[in-house]
């Protein structure tokens, strides 16, 4: 759940660009 | 293409039937308008659905992004709050009636599921007077009993607010920015007022006013 | 040059330095400051200092560390190696500022602009030399922003040192040119061996010089822009070139404090005149404070 709104519903390369961390 | 993430038992139709989970629309006991609830046939339990809906959120769901960032919560809820809606309406006729003639609603026909909740009879003792004729039970709404029952709810809620360190004092811009110590300075009366307000989200306005006097 | 620390994590900043030559702790030393990679839209910006005893300035000049801008990349690498060989009287240190650090500083809520970042990095490196025990008596700095204000600020910070801030200092003072060579060698190597933390497929590393007007760089940016994530972190998101491409190619994003909020606020005034349903009582503050509302549809 992101603290911002991406104004689109679309495919996105999440695995490649987003590394969740605590 | 809107995407959702939901529990397996909800997603898969067959599992959903087996688990007896159904999303139903019932009259919101405070406003009388339609609201979504979840009913579990096997648990014979009612759940309220609340949406976490704050601006500027979105989801990453697997390899996609989903705007809106909504989050649905299912919370167990005392079905009496919803039954009250019908009992009060029928109570105006000032006579004892069988439950299946009271809990009827052509706008929200799923309300009959409320008659399947666990230990329904025990629950009804809190808010109705009853009579038994030829092994059939007849109920009449009792305002006194209901206020007493709601009084207990307020006390339980006060205890829960304290146990969960919910700040009930002067309005803070968001509970998230709250430092715990101020909670201790909240007065008992603030807790009771806050608990009354919270419960008033689940009962009609008139009953809320009566409860406030009570 | 061993940039392995940067390769481990290229999203922050990292400091590299040579050992301090013993003679630099005894004799009065001259120190030069310069940077590399200030203009490019991608890759790190590197700040470097180079120092040697006053008495050995001619030896440093003999290394032909003339104005580093006139040197080719190979010549710079060769000269850097020679300085490494002469480590008995030449010392250096550098700060590698990653593109991510630059972007997040410039785009943060509290703006920390490139000039301030540069000035603070330069002062930090001079302080580092002093902390290492180098007997610095003179400093020459290539200017960033107004030479006078910059000189004043540095002189105030280091009152016991004679500070000279000048434009084109790398063409005037060999010790600044030597610093510039260290910075450029580090930056070229960092860009060449950049470890993409994004597992970006079909990634060609042919991004040219990184300068915004380099057609290769512009083509590379356009090819690698991703509508949701923007660019790999090699790119400085705070650069106009990058922002222009994002505005055209990427999805919009709104944040809690984004400008759109004000505009939304104005709309709220009008909404007073639209009754929100006769007696629709707002949800209790317990729910309002947590952004929770009843679900009327799934």
Short mmCIF file of C-alpha atoms in Angstrom, two decimals:
data_model
loop_
_atom_site.label_atom_id
_atom_site.label_comp_id
_atom_site.label_asym_id
_atom_site.label_seq_id
_atom_site.Cartn_x
_atom_site.Cartn_y
_atom_site.Cartn_z
CA UNK A 1 0.00 0.00 0.00
CA UNK A 2 1.77 3.17 -1.17
CA UNK A 3 1.64 6.62 0.52
CA UNK A 4 0.92 8.18 -2.86
CA UNK A 5 -1.61 7.65 -5.60
CA UNK A 6 -0.33 6.58 -9.01
CA UNK A 7 -3.18 7.78 -11.21
CA UNK A 8 -3.42 4.61 -13.27
CA UNK A 9 -4.35 0.94 -13.12
CA UNK A 10 -1.75 -0.75 -15.26
CA UNK A 11 0.94 -3.40 -15.42
CA UNK A 12 4.18 -2.26 -13.76
CA UNK A 13 7.61 -3.96 -13.35
CA UNK A 14 7.27 -3.99 -9.54
CA UNK A 15 9.75 -6.81 -8.90
CA UNK A 16 12.48 -5.02 -10.82
CA UNK A 17 12.12 -1.56 -9.34
CA UNK A 18 10.57 -2.00 -5.91
CA UNK A 19 12.37 -3.63 -2.99
CA UNK A 20 10.10 -3.55 0.06
CA UNK A 21 11.99 -2.92 3.26
CA UNK A 22 10.97 -2.30 6.86
CA UNK B 1 -9.12 -3.45 -15.23
CA UNK B 2 -9.64 -3.07 -11.50
CA UNK B 3 -7.66 -5.60 -9.50
CA UNK B 4 -8.41 -6.87 -6.00
CA UNK B 5 -6.64 -9.07 -3.51
CA UNK B 6 -8.96 -11.25 -1.45
CA UNK B 7 -8.74 -14.29 0.75
CA UNK B 8 -8.84 -17.65 -1.05
CA UNK B 9 -12.06 -18.54 0.76
CA UNK B 10 -13.72 -15.49 -0.78
CA UNK B 11 -12.26 -15.66 -4.21
CA UNK B 12 -12.98 -19.21 -5.17
CA UNK B 13 -16.76 -19.56 -5.66
CA UNK B 14 -16.91 -23.17 -4.50
CA UNK B 15 -14.84 -22.42 -1.38
CA UNK B 16 -17.01 -19.40 -0.81
CA UNK B 17 -20.18 -21.54 -0.84
CA UNK B 18 -18.55 -24.16 1.39
CA UNK B 19 -17.49 -21.51 3.84
CA UNK B 20 -20.99 -20.11 3.44
CA UNK B 21 -19.60 -16.62 3.09
CA UNK B 22 -21.91 -14.11 1.46
CA UNK B 23 -21.68 -10.36 0.96
CA UNK B 24 -25.13 -8.98 1.61
CA UNK B 25 -26.68 -5.51 1.63
CA UNK B 26 -28.65 -4.56 4.74
CA UNK B 27 -30.07 -1.37 6.19
CA UNK B 28 -27.37 0.55 8.06
CA UNK B 29 -28.96 0.76 11.57
CA UNK B 30 -28.03 4.42 11.96
CA UNK B 31 -28.89 5.91 8.59
CA UNK B 32 -31.29 3.25 7.26
CA UNK B 33 -29.40 3.32 3.96
CA UNK B 34 -27.93 0.21 2.35
CA UNK B 35 -24.51 -0.96 3.54
CA UNK B 36 -22.44 -4.06 2.81
CA UNK B 37 -22.07 -6.80 5.40
CA UNK B 38 -20.48 -10.22 5.28
CA UNK B 39 -22.43 -13.20 6.58
CA UNK B 40 -20.89 -16.54 7.43
CA UNK B 41 -23.36 -19.41 7.22
CA UNK B 42 -21.10 -21.84 9.00
CA UNK B 43 -20.06 -19.47 11.78
CA UNK B 44 -23.62 -18.08 11.81
CA UNK B 45 -21.90 -14.74 12.31
CA UNK B 46 -22.36 -11.25 10.89
CA UNK B 47 -19.41 -9.03 9.92
CA UNK B 48 -19.47 -5.34 9.20
CA UNK B 49 -17.45 -4.17 6.18
CA UNK B 50 -15.55 -0.91 6.61
CA UNK B 51 -13.36 0.62 3.91
CA UNK B 52 -10.02 2.27 4.65
CA UNK B 53 -10.24 5.12 2.17
CA UNK B 54 -7.64 7.84 2.46
CA UNK B 55 -6.50 10.14 -0.35
CA UNK B 56 -3.22 9.53 -2.14
CA UNK B 57 -2.84 5.78 -1.84
CA UNK B 58 -2.39 3.03 -4.41
CA UNK B 59 -1.50 -0.64 -4.41
CA UNK B 60 1.24 -2.65 -5.96
CA UNK B 61 -0.48 -5.96 -6.69
CA UNK B 62 2.06 -8.43 -8.11
CA UNK B 63 3.27 -6.87 -11.36
CA UNK B 64 0.67 -4.13 -11.50
CA UNK B 65 -0.24 -0.83 -9.89
CA UNK B 66 -3.79 -0.14 -8.74
CA UNK B 67 -4.93 3.40 -7.94
CA UNK B 68 -7.19 4.21 -4.97
CA UNK B 69 -5.46 2.06 -2.39
CA UNK B 70 -8.70 0.93 -0.74
CA UNK B 71 -8.65 -1.67 1.99
CA UNK B 72 -11.80 -3.55 3.09
CA UNK B 73 -12.05 -4.74 6.71
CA UNK B 74 -14.52 -7.38 7.92
CA UNK B 75 -15.21 -6.97 11.64
CA UNK B 76 -17.50 -9.23 13.72
CA UNK B 77 -20.59 -7.26 14.68
CA UNK B 78 -23.44 -7.82 17.13
CA UNK B 79 -26.43 -8.66 14.86
CA UNK B 80 -28.79 -7.16 17.44
CA UNK B 81 -27.88 -3.70 16.11
CA UNK B 82 -29.37 -4.71 12.75
CA UNK B 83 -32.33 -6.60 14.24
CA UNK B 84 -33.18 -3.57 16.35
CA UNK B 85 -33.90 -1.65 13.16
CA UNK B 86 -36.82 -4.05 12.45
CA UNK B 87 -37.92 -4.58 16.08
CA UNK B 88 -38.28 -0.85 16.68
CA UNK B 89 -40.30 -0.46 13.49
CA UNK B 90 -42.62 -3.34 14.52
CA UNK B 91 -42.68 -2.14 18.13
CA UNK B 92 -44.79 0.85 17.10
CA UNK B 93 -47.75 -1.54 16.64
CA UNK B 94 -47.56 -2.26 20.36
CA UNK B 95 -48.21 -5.99 19.97
CA UNK B 96 -46.29 -9.26 20.25
CA UNK B 97 -45.35 -10.68 16.84
CA UNK B 98 -43.49 -13.73 15.48
CA UNK B 99 -39.96 -12.80 14.43
CA UNK B 100 -40.31 -13.94 10.82
CA UNK B 101 -43.08 -11.36 10.36
CA UNK B 102 -40.97 -8.61 11.92
CA UNK B 103 -37.70 -9.16 10.12
CA UNK B 104 -38.89 -8.60 6.59
CA UNK B 105 -37.67 -6.02 4.12
CA UNK B 106 -38.42 -5.86 0.41
CA UNK B 107 -35.55 -3.39 -0.08
CA UNK B 108 -33.03 -5.61 1.74
CA UNK B 109 -34.50 -9.15 1.49
CA UNK B 110 -31.22 -10.69 2.80
CA UNK B 111 -32.25 -9.46 6.28
CA UNK B 112 -33.84 -12.87 6.85
CA UNK B 113 -30.30 -14.23 7.24
CA UNK B 114 -30.24 -12.40 10.56
CA UNK B 115 -32.64 -15.05 11.81
CA UNK B 116 -29.86 -17.62 11.36
CA UNK B 117 -27.34 -16.03 13.70
CA UNK B 118 -25.97 -18.08 16.57
CA UNK B 119 -28.02 -18.08 19.81
CA UNK B 120 -30.56 -15.64 18.38
CA UNK B 121 -33.06 -16.27 21.15
CA UNK B 122 -30.51 -15.45 23.85
CA UNK B 123 -29.70 -12.22 22.08
CA UNK B 124 -33.34 -11.18 21.81
CA UNK B 125 -33.74 -11.30 25.60
CA UNK B 126 -31.61 -8.13 25.78
CA UNK B 127 -34.03 -5.99 23.76
CA UNK B 128 -37.51 -7.58 23.72
CA UNK B 129 -40.27 -8.89 25.94
CA UNK B 130 -41.46 -12.26 24.76
CA UNK B 131 -44.46 -14.55 25.07
CA UNK B 132 -44.74 -18.24 24.23
CA UNK B 133 -48.08 -19.62 22.93
CA UNK B 134 -48.38 -23.25 21.64
CA UNK B 135 -44.59 -23.55 21.51
CA UNK B 136 -44.30 -20.44 19.32
CA UNK B 137 -42.44 -17.35 20.52
CA UNK B 138 -43.79 -13.84 20.05
CA UNK B 139 -41.64 -10.74 20.63
CA UNK B 140 -42.27 -7.09 21.40
CA UNK B 141 -39.56 -4.41 21.41
CA UNK B 142 -38.71 -3.17 24.93
CA UNK B 143 -37.12 0.29 25.13
CA UNK B 144 -36.14 -0.15 28.80
CA UNK B 145 -34.34 -3.42 28.17
CA UNK B 146 -32.64 -1.99 25.08
CA UNK B 147 -31.31 1.05 26.96
CA UNK B 148 -29.98 -1.23 29.70
CA UNK B 149 -28.30 -3.41 27.07
CA UNK B 150 -26.81 -0.34 25.34
CA UNK B 151 -25.59 0.91 28.73
CA UNK B 152 -23.58 -2.29 29.06
CA UNK B 153 -22.23 -1.78 25.52
CA UNK B 154 -21.06 1.71 26.47
CA UNK B 155 -19.20 0.35 29.51
CA UNK B 156 -17.61 -2.41 27.46
CA UNK B 157 -16.56 0.16 24.87
CA UNK B 158 -15.06 2.46 27.53
CA UNK B 159 -12.97 -0.45 28.81
CA UNK B 160 -11.83 -1.28 25.28
CA UNK B 161 -10.93 2.37 24.54
CA UNK B 162 -8.72 2.47 27.64
CA UNK B 163 -7.16 -0.91 26.95
CA UNK B 164 -6.33 0.22 23.41
CA UNK B 165 -5.05 3.66 24.48
CA UNK B 166 -7.47 5.42 22.12
CA UNK B 167 -7.22 9.17 22.67
CA UNK B 168 -10.69 10.52 23.49
CA UNK B 169 -9.74 14.02 24.65
CA UNK B 170 -9.36 17.21 22.64
CA UNK B 171 -9.47 16.47 18.95
CA UNK B 172 -6.01 15.65 17.54
CA UNK B 173 -5.47 15.97 13.83
CA UNK B 174 -4.81 12.25 13.57
CA UNK B 175 -4.59 9.47 16.08
CA UNK B 176 -1.33 8.51 14.41
CA UNK B 177 0.48 11.61 15.70
CA UNK B 178 -0.50 10.95 19.28
CA UNK B 179 1.89 10.48 22.16
CA UNK B 180 0.50 7.98 24.65
CA UNK B 181 0.98 10.04 27.82
CA UNK B 182 -1.82 12.50 27.07
CA UNK B 183 -4.29 9.60 27.08
CA UNK B 184 -3.96 9.27 30.87
CA UNK B 185 -5.21 12.82 31.31
CA UNK B 186 -8.48 11.96 29.54
CA UNK B 187 -11.42 12.13 31.93
CA UNK B 188 -13.97 9.34 32.55
CA UNK B 189 -16.69 11.55 31.17
CA UNK B 190 -14.73 11.95 27.90
CA UNK B 191 -14.57 8.17 27.60
CA UNK B 192 -18.31 7.78 28.16
CA UNK B 193 -19.12 10.55 25.67
CA UNK B 194 -16.76 9.05 23.10
CA UNK B 195 -18.17 5.51 23.62
CA UNK B 196 -21.73 6.86 23.31
CA UNK B 197 -20.77 8.57 20.07
CA UNK B 198 -19.18 5.42 18.69
CA UNK B 199 -22.21 3.26 19.51
CA UNK B 200 -24.50 5.94 18.10
CA UNK B 201 -23.03 5.09 14.70
CA UNK B 202 -24.96 1.80 15.04
CA UNK B 203 -28.34 2.89 16.36
CA UNK B 204 -31.07 5.26 15.14
CA UNK B 205 -30.80 8.94 16.11
CA UNK B 206 -33.80 8.80 18.48
CA UNK B 207 -32.38 5.85 20.40
CA UNK B 208 -29.02 7.63 20.56
CA UNK B 209 -30.69 10.62 22.24
CA UNK B 210 -32.53 8.32 24.70
CA UNK B 211 -29.25 6.56 25.45
CA UNK B 212 -27.58 9.89 26.07
CA UNK B 213 -30.22 10.77 28.70
CA UNK B 214 -30.02 7.23 30.14
CA UNK C 1 40.61 3.01 -7.84
CA UNK C 2 38.65 0.68 -5.59
CA UNK C 3 34.97 1.64 -5.85
CA UNK C 4 33.69 -1.63 -4.38
CA UNK C 5 32.02 0.26 -1.50
CA UNK C 6 30.03 2.28 -4.01
CA UNK C 7 29.12 -0.86 -5.94
CA UNK C 8 27.71 -2.38 -2.74
CA UNK C 9 25.29 0.50 -2.25
CA UNK C 10 25.10 3.19 -4.92
CA UNK C 11 22.07 4.97 -3.52
CA UNK C 12 23.84 7.07 -0.86
CA UNK C 13 27.30 8.58 -0.70
CA UNK C 14 30.68 7.08 -0.10
CA UNK C 15 34.13 8.42 0.79
CA UNK C 16 37.39 7.08 -0.60
CA UNK C 17 40.89 8.26 0.29
CA UNK C 18 44.57 7.52 -0.09
CA UNK C 19 46.75 6.97 2.97
CA UNK C 20 48.11 10.27 4.35
CA UNK C 21 51.77 10.67 3.34
CA UNK C 22 53.86 11.14 6.52
CA UNK C 23 55.49 14.29 5.14
CA UNK C 24 52.03 15.87 4.84
CA UNK C 25 51.60 15.74 8.57
CA UNK C 26 54.84 17.64 9.17
CA UNK C 27 55.27 20.19 6.39
CA UNK C 28 52.81 22.95 5.50
CA UNK C 29 50.58 21.64 2.71
CA UNK C 30 48.57 23.05 -0.18
CA UNK C 31 45.18 21.47 -0.81
CA UNK C 32 43.05 21.68 -3.98
CA UNK C 33 39.30 21.01 -4.28
CA UNK C 34 37.36 20.24 -7.43
CA UNK C 35 34.39 18.19 -8.61
CA UNK C 36 33.41 16.10 -11.58
CA UNK C 37 29.96 15.29 -12.91
CA UNK C 38 28.09 18.44 -11.87
CA UNK C 39 26.22 18.86 -15.16
CA UNK C 40 25.27 15.34 -16.30
CA UNK C 41 21.72 14.07 -15.91
CA UNK C 42 22.97 10.64 -14.87
CA UNK C 43 25.62 9.15 -12.67
CA UNK C 44 27.24 10.39 -9.46
CA UNK C 45 28.82 13.76 -8.78
CA UNK C 46 32.30 13.34 -7.29
CA UNK C 47 34.04 15.85 -5.04
CA UNK C 48 37.80 15.42 -4.60
CA UNK C 49 40.66 17.00 -2.71
CA UNK C 50 44.31 16.55 -3.46
CA UNK C 51 47.12 17.80 -1.23
CA UNK C 52 50.91 17.85 -1.08
CA UNK C 53 53.62 19.78 0.81
CA UNK C 54 54.28 23.34 -0.40
CA UNK C 55 57.87 22.26 -1.00
CA UNK C 56 56.88 19.52 -3.45
CA UNK C 57 54.49 21.56 -5.64
CA UNK C 58 57.06 21.54 -8.48
CA UNK C 59 57.22 17.72 -8.35
CA UNK C 60 53.45 17.66 -8.61
CA UNK C 61 53.60 20.04 -11.56
CA UNK C 62 56.22 17.77 -13.13
CA UNK C 63 53.57 15.04 -13.22
CA UNK C 64 52.01 17.16 -15.98
CA UNK C 65 48.74 17.41 -14.16
CA UNK C 66 47.99 20.37 -16.40
CA UNK C 67 44.43 21.56 -16.78
CA UNK C 68 42.53 18.27 -16.43
CA UNK C 69 39.95 19.40 -19.02
CA UNK C 70 42.56 19.08 -21.75
CA UNK C 71 43.38 15.49 -20.81
CA UNK C 72 41.72 12.41 -22.35
CA UNK C 73 40.20 9.73 -20.15
CA UNK C 74 43.19 7.43 -20.65
CA UNK C 75 45.66 10.19 -19.85
CA UNK C 76 43.72 10.94 -16.67
CA UNK C 77 43.77 7.28 -15.65
CA UNK C 78 47.52 7.13 -16.31
CA UNK C 79 48.16 10.31 -14.33
CA UNK C 80 46.08 9.02 -11.45
CA UNK C 81 48.20 5.89 -11.36
CA UNK C 82 51.36 8.03 -11.31
CA UNK C 83 49.95 10.04 -8.36
CA UNK C 84 49.29 6.74 -6.64
CA UNK C 85 52.93 5.81 -7.22
CA UNK C 86 54.05 9.14 -5.74
CA UNK C 87 52.00 8.50 -2.68
CA UNK C 88 54.98 9.47 -0.51
CA UNK C 89 54.08 13.11 -0.99
CA UNK C 90 50.62 13.25 -2.68
CA UNK C 91 47.39 12.48 -0.82
CA UNK C 92 43.81 12.56 -2.04
CA UNK C 93 40.26 11.94 -0.81
CA UNK C 94 36.91 12.01 -2.53
CA UNK C 95 33.18 11.96 -1.84
CA UNK C 96 30.99 10.15 -4.36
CA UNK C 97 27.46 11.61 -4.27
CA UNK C 98 25.02 9.16 -5.86
CA UNK C 99 22.33 10.34 -8.29
CA UNK C 100 19.75 9.16 -5.76
CA UNK C 101 21.27 11.34 -3.03
CA UNK C 102 21.34 14.33 -5.38
CA UNK C 103 17.72 13.81 -6.49
CA UNK C 104 16.31 13.20 -3.02
CA UNK C 105 18.18 16.24 -1.65
CA UNK C 106 16.91 18.52 -4.38
CA UNK C 107 13.35 17.13 -4.39
CA UNK C 108 12.97 16.71 -0.64
CA UNK C 109 10.25 18.58 1.25
CA UNK C 110 12.98 20.82 2.65
CA UNK C 111 14.89 21.77 -0.48
CA UNK C 112 18.66 21.12 -0.27
CA UNK C 113 19.94 22.52 -3.54
CA UNK C 114 22.96 21.41 -5.51
CA UNK C 115 25.12 24.43 -4.57
CA UNK C 116 24.58 23.87 -0.83
CA UNK C 117 25.24 20.17 -1.28
CA UNK C 118 28.45 21.02 -3.17
CA UNK C 119 29.65 23.56 -0.63
CA UNK C 120 28.96 21.24 2.29
CA UNK C 121 30.73 18.35 0.56
CA UNK C 122 33.82 20.47 -0.19
CA UNK C 123 33.99 21.74 3.43
CA UNK C 124 33.48 18.18 4.65
CA UNK C 125 36.48 16.96 2.64
CA UNK C 126 38.74 19.80 3.85
CA UNK C 127 37.70 18.99 7.40
CA UNK C 128 38.42 15.31 6.71
CA UNK C 129 42.01 16.16 5.66
CA UNK C 130 42.47 18.21 8.84
CA UNK C 131 41.02 15.37 10.95
CA UNK C 132 43.53 13.02 9.27
CA UNK C 133 46.28 15.31 10.59
CA UNK C 134 47.27 16.89 7.26
CA UNK C 135 48.98 20.22 7.96
CA UNK C 136 46.86 22.26 5.54
CA UNK C 137 47.90 25.92 5.29
CA UNK C 138 46.49 26.86 1.86
CA UNK C 139 43.36 25.79 0.03
CA UNK C 140 42.47 26.46 -3.61
CA UNK C 141 38.90 25.75 -4.73
CA UNK C 142 37.23 25.80 -8.12
CA UNK C 143 34.19 27.98 -7.58
CA UNK C 144 30.57 26.80 -7.42
CA UNK C 145 28.20 29.73 -7.42
CA UNK C 146 29.56 33.19 -6.50
CA UNK C 147 33.31 32.93 -5.77
CA UNK C 148 33.24 35.74 -3.16
CA UNK C 149 30.40 34.30 -1.04
CA UNK C 150 31.85 30.79 -1.31
CA UNK C 151 35.33 32.07 -0.31
CA UNK C 152 33.85 34.02 2.59
CA UNK C 153 31.98 30.96 3.83
CA UNK C 154 35.01 28.68 3.60
CA UNK C 155 37.34 31.27 5.17
CA UNK C 156 34.91 31.62 8.06
CA UNK C 157 34.81 27.87 8.52
CA UNK C 158 38.61 27.48 8.31
CA UNK C 159 40.07 30.73 9.76
CA UNK C 160 43.64 29.37 10.09
CA UNK C 161 43.88 28.44 6.43
CA UNK C 162 44.38 30.81 3.48
CA UNK C 163 41.44 30.10 1.20
CA UNK C 164 41.35 31.04 -2.49
CA UNK C 165 38.16 30.40 -4.44
CA UNK C 166 38.46 31.10 -8.16
CA UNK C 167 36.71 30.17 -11.36
CA UNK C 168 38.78 27.84 -13.56
CA UNK C 169 41.01 27.11 -10.54
CA UNK C 170 41.91 23.75 -12.15
CA UNK C 171 43.71 25.63 -14.95
CA UNK C 172 45.53 27.89 -12.45
CA UNK C 173 46.65 25.60 -9.64
CA UNK C 174 48.17 22.14 -10.24
CA UNK C 175 46.83 20.87 -6.93
CA UNK C 176 43.29 21.71 -8.06
CA UNK C 177 43.91 20.07 -11.42
CA UNK C 178 45.18 16.98 -9.61
CA UNK C 179 41.94 16.97 -7.53
CA UNK C 180 39.96 17.33 -10.72
CA UNK C 181 41.75 14.30 -12.20
CA UNK C 182 40.89 12.21 -9.11
CA UNK C 183 37.26 13.30 -9.35
CA UNK C 184 36.98 12.58 -13.06
CA UNK C 185 38.69 9.18 -12.81
CA UNK C 186 36.31 8.22 -10.02
CA UNK C 187 33.24 9.43 -11.85
CA UNK C 188 34.17 7.77 -15.17
CA UNK C 189 34.83 4.49 -13.39
CA UNK C 190 31.60 4.74 -11.33
CA UNK C 191 29.51 5.39 -14.43
CA UNK C 192 31.23 2.67 -16.46
CA UNK C 193 30.83 0.01 -13.77
CA UNK C 194 27.42 1.13 -12.53
CA UNK C 195 25.56 -1.73 -10.78
CA UNK C 196 21.89 -1.41 -11.61
CA UNK C 197 19.92 -2.22 -8.49
CA UNK C 198 16.89 -2.45 -10.79
CA UNK C 199 16.97 -5.80 -12.54
CA UNK C 200 16.30 -4.02 -15.79
CA UNK C 201 16.32 -6.31 -18.78
CA UNK C 202 17.81 -5.47 -22.18
CA UNK C 203 19.70 -2.71 -20.50
CA UNK C 204 22.28 -1.19 -22.78
CA UNK C 205 24.97 0.73 -20.94
CA UNK C 206 25.47 2.98 -23.91
CA UNK C 207 24.26 6.18 -22.29
CA UNK C 208 26.95 8.43 -23.73
CA UNK C 209 28.60 11.17 -21.65
CA UNK C 210 25.53 11.68 -19.48
CA UNK C 211 25.34 15.36 -20.43
CA UNK C 212 21.77 16.46 -21.18
CA UNK C 213 22.62 17.68 -24.67
CA UNK C 214 24.36 14.42 -25.64
CA UNK C 215 22.01 12.77 -28.20
CA UNK C 216 23.05 9.32 -26.98
CA UNK C 217 22.12 10.24 -23.41
CA UNK C 218 18.78 11.67 -24.47
CA UNK C 219 18.01 8.56 -26.51
CA UNK C 220 18.97 6.32 -23.61
CA UNK C 221 16.70 8.23 -21.22
CA UNK C 222 13.75 8.01 -23.58
CA UNK C 223 14.36 4.31 -24.09
CA UNK C 224 14.56 3.50 -20.37
CA UNK C 225 11.80 5.63 -18.94
CA UNK C 226 9.26 3.42 -17.12
CA UNK C 227 5.75 4.94 -16.75
CA UNK C 228 5.34 4.03 -13.08
CA UNK C 229 8.90 3.93 -11.73
CA UNK C 230 10.46 6.61 -13.87
CA UNK C 231 14.10 5.74 -14.42
CA UNK C 232 16.78 3.50 -12.96
CA UNK C 233 18.46 5.23 -10.03
CA UNK C 234 21.45 6.03 -12.22
CA UNK C 235 19.37 8.99 -13.38
CA UNK C 236 19.04 12.28 -11.48
CA UNK C 237 15.26 12.67 -11.26
CA UNK C 238 15.71 16.30 -10.20
CA UNK C 239 17.24 17.28 -13.54
CA UNK C 240 15.02 19.25 -15.91
CA UNK C 241 15.90 16.84 -18.72
CA UNK C 242 14.63 13.88 -16.66
CA UNK C 243 11.55 15.71 -15.42
CA UNK C 244 10.60 16.77 -18.94
CA UNK C 245 10.62 13.15 -20.09
CA UNK C 246 8.67 12.02 -17.01
CA UNK C 247 6.02 14.67 -17.55
CA UNK C 248 5.53 13.39 -21.08
CA UNK C 249 5.95 9.64 -20.69
CA UNK C 250 5.15 8.72 -17.08
CA UNK C 251 1.93 8.42 -15.08
CA UNK C 252 0.91 11.20 -12.70
CA UNK C 253 1.32 10.65 -8.97
CA UNK C 254 -0.34 12.61 -6.16
CA UNK C 255 1.11 12.89 -2.66
CA UNK C 256 -0.57 14.00 0.53
CA UNK C 257 1.11 17.40 0.41
CA UNK C 258 1.00 17.74 -3.36
CA UNK C 259 -0.04 21.06 -4.88
CA UNK C 260 -3.24 19.45 -6.15
CA UNK C 261 -4.46 19.50 -2.53
CA UNK C 262 -4.87 23.31 -2.52
CA UNK C 263 -6.77 23.18 -5.78
CA UNK C 264 -8.95 20.43 -4.26
CA UNK C 265 -9.45 22.60 -1.17
CA UNK C 266 -11.01 25.38 -3.30
CA UNK C 267 -13.46 22.82 -4.77
CA UNK C 268 -14.43 21.90 -1.21
CA UNK C 269 -15.98 25.38 -0.69
CA UNK C 270 -18.45 24.79 -3.48
CA UNK C 271 -19.32 21.36 -2.11
CA UNK C 272 -20.96 23.10 0.89
CA UNK C 273 -23.84 24.03 -1.40
CA UNK C 274 -24.37 20.42 -2.50
CA UNK C 275 -26.22 18.83 0.39
CA UNK C 276 -24.60 15.48 1.10
CA UNK C 277 -27.99 13.77 1.68
CA UNK C 278 -30.56 15.17 4.14
CA UNK C 279 -29.33 13.89 7.48
CA UNK C 280 -26.20 11.97 6.55
CA UNK C 281 -24.38 12.17 9.85
CA UNK C 282 -20.60 12.00 9.39
CA UNK C 283 -19.03 8.81 10.77
CA UNK C 284 -17.78 9.03 14.36
CA UNK C 285 -14.33 10.60 14.80
CA UNK C 286 -12.91 7.18 15.70
CA UNK C 287 -13.49 6.19 12.07
CA UNK C 288 -12.71 9.61 10.56
CA UNK C 289 -9.32 9.73 12.25
CA UNK C 290 -8.54 6.34 10.75
CA UNK C 291 -9.91 6.99 7.28
CA UNK C 292 -12.59 4.32 7.77
CA UNK C 293 -16.09 4.48 6.30
CA UNK C 294 -18.97 2.08 5.75
CA UNK C 295 -18.98 0.12 2.54
CA UNK C 296 -22.06 0.79 0.44
CA UNK C 297 -20.68 -1.18 -2.52
CA UNK C 298 -17.85 -3.63 -3.02
#
